[in-house]
Tab-separated table of C-alpha atoms and ligand atoms in Angstrom:
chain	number	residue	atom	x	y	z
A	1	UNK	CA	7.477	27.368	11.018
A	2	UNK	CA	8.329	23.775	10.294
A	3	UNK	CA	7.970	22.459	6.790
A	4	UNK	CA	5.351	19.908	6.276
A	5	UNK	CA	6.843	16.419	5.739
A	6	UNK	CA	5.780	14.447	2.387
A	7	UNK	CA	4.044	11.460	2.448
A	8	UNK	CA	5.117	8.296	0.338
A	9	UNK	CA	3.343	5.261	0.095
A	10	UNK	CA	4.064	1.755	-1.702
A	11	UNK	CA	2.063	-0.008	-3.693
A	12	UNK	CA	0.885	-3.067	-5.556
A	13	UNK	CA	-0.208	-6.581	-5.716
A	14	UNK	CA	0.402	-9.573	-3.526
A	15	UNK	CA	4.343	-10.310	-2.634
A	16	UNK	CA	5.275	-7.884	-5.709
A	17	UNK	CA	8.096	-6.819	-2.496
A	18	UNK	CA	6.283	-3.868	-0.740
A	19	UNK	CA	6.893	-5.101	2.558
A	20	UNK	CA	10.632	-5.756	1.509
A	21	UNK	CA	11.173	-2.346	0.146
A	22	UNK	CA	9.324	-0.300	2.512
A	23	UNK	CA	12.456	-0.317	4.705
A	24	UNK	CA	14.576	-0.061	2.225
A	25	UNK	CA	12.757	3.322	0.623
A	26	UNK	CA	13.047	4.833	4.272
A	27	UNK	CA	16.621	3.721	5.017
A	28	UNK	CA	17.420	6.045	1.581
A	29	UNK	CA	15.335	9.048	3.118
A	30	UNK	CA	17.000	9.046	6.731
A	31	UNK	CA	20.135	8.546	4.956
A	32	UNK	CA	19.549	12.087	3.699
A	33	UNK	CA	18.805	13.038	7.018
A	34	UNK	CA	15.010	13.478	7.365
A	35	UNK	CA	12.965	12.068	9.941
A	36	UNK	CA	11.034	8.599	9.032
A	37	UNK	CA	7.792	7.324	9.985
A	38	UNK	CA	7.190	3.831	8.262
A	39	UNK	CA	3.817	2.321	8.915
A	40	UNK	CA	1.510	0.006	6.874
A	41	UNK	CA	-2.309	-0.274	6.168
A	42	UNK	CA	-4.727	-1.661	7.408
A	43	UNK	CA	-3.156	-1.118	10.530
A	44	UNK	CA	-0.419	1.493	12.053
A	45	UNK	CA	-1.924	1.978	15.238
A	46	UNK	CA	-2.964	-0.391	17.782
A	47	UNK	CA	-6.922	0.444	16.805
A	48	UNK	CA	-6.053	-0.033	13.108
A	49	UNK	CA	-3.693	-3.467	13.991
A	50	UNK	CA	-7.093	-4.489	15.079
A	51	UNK	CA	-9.170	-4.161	12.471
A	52	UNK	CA	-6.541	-6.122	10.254
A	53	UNK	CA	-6.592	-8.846	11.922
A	54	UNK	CA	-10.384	-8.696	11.012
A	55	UNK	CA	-9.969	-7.885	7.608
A	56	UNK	CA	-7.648	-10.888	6.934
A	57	UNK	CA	-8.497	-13.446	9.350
A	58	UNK	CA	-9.514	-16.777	7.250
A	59	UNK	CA	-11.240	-18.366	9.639
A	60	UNK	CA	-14.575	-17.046	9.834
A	61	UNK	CA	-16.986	-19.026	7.695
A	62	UNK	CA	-19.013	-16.576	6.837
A	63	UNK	CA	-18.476	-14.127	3.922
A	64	UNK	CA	-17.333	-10.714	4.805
A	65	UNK	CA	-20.137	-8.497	3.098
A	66	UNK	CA	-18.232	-5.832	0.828
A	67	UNK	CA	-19.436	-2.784	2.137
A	68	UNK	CA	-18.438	-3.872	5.795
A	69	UNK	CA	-15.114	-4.588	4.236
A	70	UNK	CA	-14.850	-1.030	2.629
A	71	UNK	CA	-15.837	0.683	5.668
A	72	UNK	CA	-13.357	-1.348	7.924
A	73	UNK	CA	-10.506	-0.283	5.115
A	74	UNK	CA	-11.650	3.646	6.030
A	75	UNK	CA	-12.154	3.304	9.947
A	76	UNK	CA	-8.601	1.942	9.890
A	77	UNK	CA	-7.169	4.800	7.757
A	78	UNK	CA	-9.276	7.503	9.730
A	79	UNK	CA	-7.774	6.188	13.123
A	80	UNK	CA	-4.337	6.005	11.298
A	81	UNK	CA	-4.553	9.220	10.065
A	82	UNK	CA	-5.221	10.918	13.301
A	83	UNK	CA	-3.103	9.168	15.500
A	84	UNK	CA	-0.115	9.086	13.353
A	85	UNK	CA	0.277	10.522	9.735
A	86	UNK	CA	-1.191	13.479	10.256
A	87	UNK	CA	0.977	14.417	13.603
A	88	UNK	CA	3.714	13.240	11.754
A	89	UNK	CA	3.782	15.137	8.346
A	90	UNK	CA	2.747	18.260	10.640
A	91	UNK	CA	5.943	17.944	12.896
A	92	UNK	CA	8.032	17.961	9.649
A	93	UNK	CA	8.794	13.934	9.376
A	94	UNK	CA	8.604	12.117	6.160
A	95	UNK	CA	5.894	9.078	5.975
A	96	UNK	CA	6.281	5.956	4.090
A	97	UNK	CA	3.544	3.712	4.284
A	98	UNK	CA	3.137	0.292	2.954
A	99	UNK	CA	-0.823	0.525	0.889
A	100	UNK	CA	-3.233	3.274	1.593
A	101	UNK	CA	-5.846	4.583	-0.702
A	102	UNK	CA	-5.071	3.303	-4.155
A	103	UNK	CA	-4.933	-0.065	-2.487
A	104	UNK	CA	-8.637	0.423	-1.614
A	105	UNK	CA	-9.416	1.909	-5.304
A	106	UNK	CA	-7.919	-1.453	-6.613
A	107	UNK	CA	-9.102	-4.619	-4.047
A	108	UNK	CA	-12.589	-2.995	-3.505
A	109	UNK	CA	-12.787	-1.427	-6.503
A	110	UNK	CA	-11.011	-3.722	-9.270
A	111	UNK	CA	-11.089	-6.907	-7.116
A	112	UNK	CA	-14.445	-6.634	-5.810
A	113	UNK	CA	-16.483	-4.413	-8.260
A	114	UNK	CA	-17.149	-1.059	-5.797
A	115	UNK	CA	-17.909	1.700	-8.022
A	116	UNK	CA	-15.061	4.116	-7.636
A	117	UNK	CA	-17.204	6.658	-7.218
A	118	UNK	CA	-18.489	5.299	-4.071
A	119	UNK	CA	-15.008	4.925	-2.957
A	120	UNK	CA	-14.245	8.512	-4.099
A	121	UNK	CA	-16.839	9.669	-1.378
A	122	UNK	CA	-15.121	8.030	1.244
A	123	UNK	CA	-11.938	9.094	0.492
A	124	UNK	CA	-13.056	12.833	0.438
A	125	UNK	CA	-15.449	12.402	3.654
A	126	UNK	CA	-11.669	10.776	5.574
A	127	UNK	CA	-8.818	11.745	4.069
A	128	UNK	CA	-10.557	16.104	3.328
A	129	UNK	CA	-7.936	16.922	0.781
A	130	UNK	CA	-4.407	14.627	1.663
A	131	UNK	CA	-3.353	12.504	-0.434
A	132	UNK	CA	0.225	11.260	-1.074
A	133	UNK	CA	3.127	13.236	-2.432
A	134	UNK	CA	4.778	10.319	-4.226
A	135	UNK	CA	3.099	6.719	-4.597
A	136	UNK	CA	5.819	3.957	-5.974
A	137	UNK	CA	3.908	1.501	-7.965
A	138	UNK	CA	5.775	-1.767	-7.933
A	139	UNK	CA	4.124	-3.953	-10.755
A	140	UNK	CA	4.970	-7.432	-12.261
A	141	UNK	CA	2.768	-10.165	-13.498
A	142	UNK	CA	0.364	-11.408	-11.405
A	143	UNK	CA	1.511	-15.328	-11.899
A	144	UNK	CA	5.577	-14.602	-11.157
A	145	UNK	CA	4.570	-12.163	-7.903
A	146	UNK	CA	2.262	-15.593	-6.694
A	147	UNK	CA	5.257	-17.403	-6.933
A	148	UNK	CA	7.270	-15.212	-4.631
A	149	UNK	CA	4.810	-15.218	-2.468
A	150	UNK	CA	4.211	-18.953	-2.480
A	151	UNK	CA	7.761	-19.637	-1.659
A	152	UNK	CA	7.547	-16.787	1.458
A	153	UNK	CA	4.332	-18.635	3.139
A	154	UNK	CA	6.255	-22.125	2.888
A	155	UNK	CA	9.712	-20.631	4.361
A	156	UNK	CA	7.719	-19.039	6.644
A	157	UNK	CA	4.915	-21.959	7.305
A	158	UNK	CA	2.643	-19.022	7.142
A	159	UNK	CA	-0.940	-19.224	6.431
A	160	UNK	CA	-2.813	-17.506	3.505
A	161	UNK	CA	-4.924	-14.571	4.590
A	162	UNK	CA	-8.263	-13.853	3.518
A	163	UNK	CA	-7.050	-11.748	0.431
A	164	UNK	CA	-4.201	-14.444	-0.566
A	165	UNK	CA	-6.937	-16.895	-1.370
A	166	UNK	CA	-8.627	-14.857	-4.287
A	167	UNK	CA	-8.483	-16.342	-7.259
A	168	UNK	CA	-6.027	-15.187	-10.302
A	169	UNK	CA	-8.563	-12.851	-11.807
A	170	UNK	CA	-8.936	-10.862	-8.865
A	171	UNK	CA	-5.494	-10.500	-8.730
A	172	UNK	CA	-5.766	-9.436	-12.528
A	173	UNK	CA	-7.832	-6.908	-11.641
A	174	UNK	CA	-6.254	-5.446	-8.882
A	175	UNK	CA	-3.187	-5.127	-11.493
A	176	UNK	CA	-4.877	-3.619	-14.023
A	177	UNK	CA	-6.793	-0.825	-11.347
A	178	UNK	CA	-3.420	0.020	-10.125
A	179	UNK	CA	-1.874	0.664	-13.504
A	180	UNK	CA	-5.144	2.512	-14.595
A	181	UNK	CA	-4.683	5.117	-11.437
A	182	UNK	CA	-0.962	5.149	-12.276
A	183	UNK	CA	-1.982	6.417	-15.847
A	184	UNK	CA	-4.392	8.620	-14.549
A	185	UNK	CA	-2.017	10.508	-12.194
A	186	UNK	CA	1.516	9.603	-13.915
A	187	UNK	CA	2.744	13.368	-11.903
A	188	UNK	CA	1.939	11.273	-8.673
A	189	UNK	CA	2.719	7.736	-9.571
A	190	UNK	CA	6.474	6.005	-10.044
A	191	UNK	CA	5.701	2.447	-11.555
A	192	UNK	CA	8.570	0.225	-10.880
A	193	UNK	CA	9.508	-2.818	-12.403
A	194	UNK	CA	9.292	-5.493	-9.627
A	195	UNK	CA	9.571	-8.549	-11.608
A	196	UNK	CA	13.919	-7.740	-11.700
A	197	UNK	CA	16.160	-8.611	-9.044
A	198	UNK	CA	16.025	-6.875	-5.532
A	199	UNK	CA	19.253	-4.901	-6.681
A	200	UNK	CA	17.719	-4.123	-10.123
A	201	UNK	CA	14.466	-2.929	-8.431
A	202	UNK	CA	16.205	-0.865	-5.650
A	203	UNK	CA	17.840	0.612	-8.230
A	204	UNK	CA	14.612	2.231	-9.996
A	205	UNK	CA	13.694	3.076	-6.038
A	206	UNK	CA	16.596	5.267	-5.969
A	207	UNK	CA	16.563	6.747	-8.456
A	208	UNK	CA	12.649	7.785	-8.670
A	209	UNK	CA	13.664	9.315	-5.103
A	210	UNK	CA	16.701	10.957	-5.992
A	211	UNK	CA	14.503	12.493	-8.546
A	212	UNK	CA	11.366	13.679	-6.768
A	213	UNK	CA	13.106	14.355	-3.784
A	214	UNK	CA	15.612	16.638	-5.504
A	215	UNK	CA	12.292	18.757	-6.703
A	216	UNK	CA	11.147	18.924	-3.345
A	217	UNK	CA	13.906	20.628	-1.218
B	1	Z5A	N1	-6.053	-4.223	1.336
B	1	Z5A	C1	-7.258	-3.898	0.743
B	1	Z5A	O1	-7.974	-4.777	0.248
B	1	Z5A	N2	-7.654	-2.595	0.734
B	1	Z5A	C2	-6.938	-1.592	1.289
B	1	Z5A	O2	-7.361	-0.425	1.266
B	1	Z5A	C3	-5.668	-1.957	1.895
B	1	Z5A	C4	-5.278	-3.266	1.897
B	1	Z5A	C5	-4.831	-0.886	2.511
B	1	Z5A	C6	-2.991	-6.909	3.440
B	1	Z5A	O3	-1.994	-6.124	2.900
B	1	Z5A	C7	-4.169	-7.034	2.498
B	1	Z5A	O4	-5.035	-5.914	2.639
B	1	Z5A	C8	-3.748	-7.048	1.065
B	1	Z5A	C9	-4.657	-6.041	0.348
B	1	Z5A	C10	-5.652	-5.638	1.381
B	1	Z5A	N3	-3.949	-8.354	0.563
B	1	Z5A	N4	-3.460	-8.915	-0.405
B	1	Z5A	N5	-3.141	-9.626	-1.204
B	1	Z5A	P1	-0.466	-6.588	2.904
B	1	Z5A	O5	0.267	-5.439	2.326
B	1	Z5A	O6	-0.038	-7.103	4.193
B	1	Z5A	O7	-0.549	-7.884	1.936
B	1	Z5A	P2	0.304	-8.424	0.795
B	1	Z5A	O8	0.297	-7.743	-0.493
B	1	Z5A	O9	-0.224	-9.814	0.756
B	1	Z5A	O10	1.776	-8.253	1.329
B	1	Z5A	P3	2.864	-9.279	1.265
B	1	Z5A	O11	2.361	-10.650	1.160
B	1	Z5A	O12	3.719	-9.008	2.466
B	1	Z5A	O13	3.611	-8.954	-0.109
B	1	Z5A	P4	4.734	-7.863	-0.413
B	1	Z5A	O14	4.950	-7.032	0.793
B	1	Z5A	O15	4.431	-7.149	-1.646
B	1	Z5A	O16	5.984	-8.767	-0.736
B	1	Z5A	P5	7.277	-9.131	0.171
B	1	Z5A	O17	6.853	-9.888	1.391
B	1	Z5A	O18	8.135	-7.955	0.335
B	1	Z5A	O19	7.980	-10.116	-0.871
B	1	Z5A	C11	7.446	-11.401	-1.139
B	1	Z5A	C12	8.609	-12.414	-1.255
B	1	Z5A	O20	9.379	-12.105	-2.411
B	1	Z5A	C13	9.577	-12.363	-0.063
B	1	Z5A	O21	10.022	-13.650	0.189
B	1	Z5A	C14	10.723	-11.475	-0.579
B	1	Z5A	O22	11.951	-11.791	0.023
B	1	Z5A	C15	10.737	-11.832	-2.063
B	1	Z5A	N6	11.183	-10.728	-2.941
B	1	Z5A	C16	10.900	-9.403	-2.805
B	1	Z5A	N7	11.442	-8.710	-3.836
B	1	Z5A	C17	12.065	-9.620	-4.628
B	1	Z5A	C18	12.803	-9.518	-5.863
B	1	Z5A	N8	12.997	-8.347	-6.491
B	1	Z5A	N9	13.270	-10.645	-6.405
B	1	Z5A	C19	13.063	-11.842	-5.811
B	1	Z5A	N10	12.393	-12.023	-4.650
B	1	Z5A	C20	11.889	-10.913	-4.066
């Protein structure tokens, strides 16, 4: 019988380097020789790519109630979970996804003030039991990661997304929901220090997988 793959996802606030080190994180596991799925939320499938573009589309003029925006973050990740992880972790390949879960737990829960609980009843009702093996935490102050981000959308000419135009204190909050499911689950949770250079950081990366993975083989 094939061995179930492990799940990994990345996590944290805006351009704290997820989308950076999401390659980087599966580059290290294939390098051992497993079989990588990388993939992202919202999104992952052509359904879920969908949806995103709904979710952070700043155009619409109207407000985006918060319930509709909590539900769209779960059809997403029930399509995505189907389609893709699932399948995946069954035929024995390794996931790494950039966001899932926590990420809902801290924008609709810190940033927007959804009882967790509420969440929690989602999360049961799509996800029935899976949840990740391994969630890296990368976490710096809110005002140097806005920075970072700042100088990506002007190199880029990119334009904010719906999320990227919160204000600082939902950003704060985000931060401090991550860090309080990070101390609630420190056996599933790596926090990484992201505010250190890209070497520095993949550093900590490799060395929180040469760890865990170690345990798990
Ligand atoms: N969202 C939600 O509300 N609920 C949910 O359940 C889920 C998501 C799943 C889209 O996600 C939005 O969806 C997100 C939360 C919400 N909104 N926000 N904010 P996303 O992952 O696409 O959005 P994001 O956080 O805005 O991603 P990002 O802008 O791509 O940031 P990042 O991936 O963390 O950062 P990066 O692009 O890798 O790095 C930013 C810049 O810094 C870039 O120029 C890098 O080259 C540079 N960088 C990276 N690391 C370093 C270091 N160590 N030193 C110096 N410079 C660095």
């Amino acid at each position: 019988m094939t061995k179930r793959g492990r799940f990994i996802t990345l996590e944290g606030g805006e351009g704290v380097g997820k989308s950076t080190n999401v390659s980087f994180v599966a580059e290290c596991l294939q390098a051992e020789g497993l079989e990588v799925v990388r993939t992202r939320e919202p999104g992952g499938t052509e359904r879920g790519e969908a949806i995103r573009a709904l979710l952070l589309d700043p155009a619409p003029q109207e407000s985006l109630n918060v319930d509709a925006e909590l539900l769209l973050m779960f059809a997403a990740r029930a399509q995505h979970l189907a389609e893709k992880i699932l399948p995946a972790l069954e035929r024995g390949a390794w996931v790494v996804c950039d966001r899932f879960t926590d990420a809902t737990f801290a924008y609709q829960g810190g940033g927007r003030g959804i009882a967790k609980e509420r969440i929690a009843i989602l999360e049961n009702f799509v996800q029935q039991g899976l949840s990740p093996d391994l969630t890296l935490l990368l976490d710096m102050p809110q005002e140097a990661a806005k920075q970072r981000l700042e100088s990506r959308l002007s190199a880029r000419h990119e334009q904010r997304d719906r999320f990227e135009q919160e204000q600082a204190d939902f950003f704060q909050a985000v931060r401090d929901a991550y860090l309080a499911r990070a101390a609630d689950a420190p056996e599933r949770f790596a926090v990484i220090d992201a505010q250190h250079s890209l070497d520095n950081v993949q550093a900590q990366l490799r060395q929180t997988l040469a760890t865990r993975v170690a345990t798990w083989r």
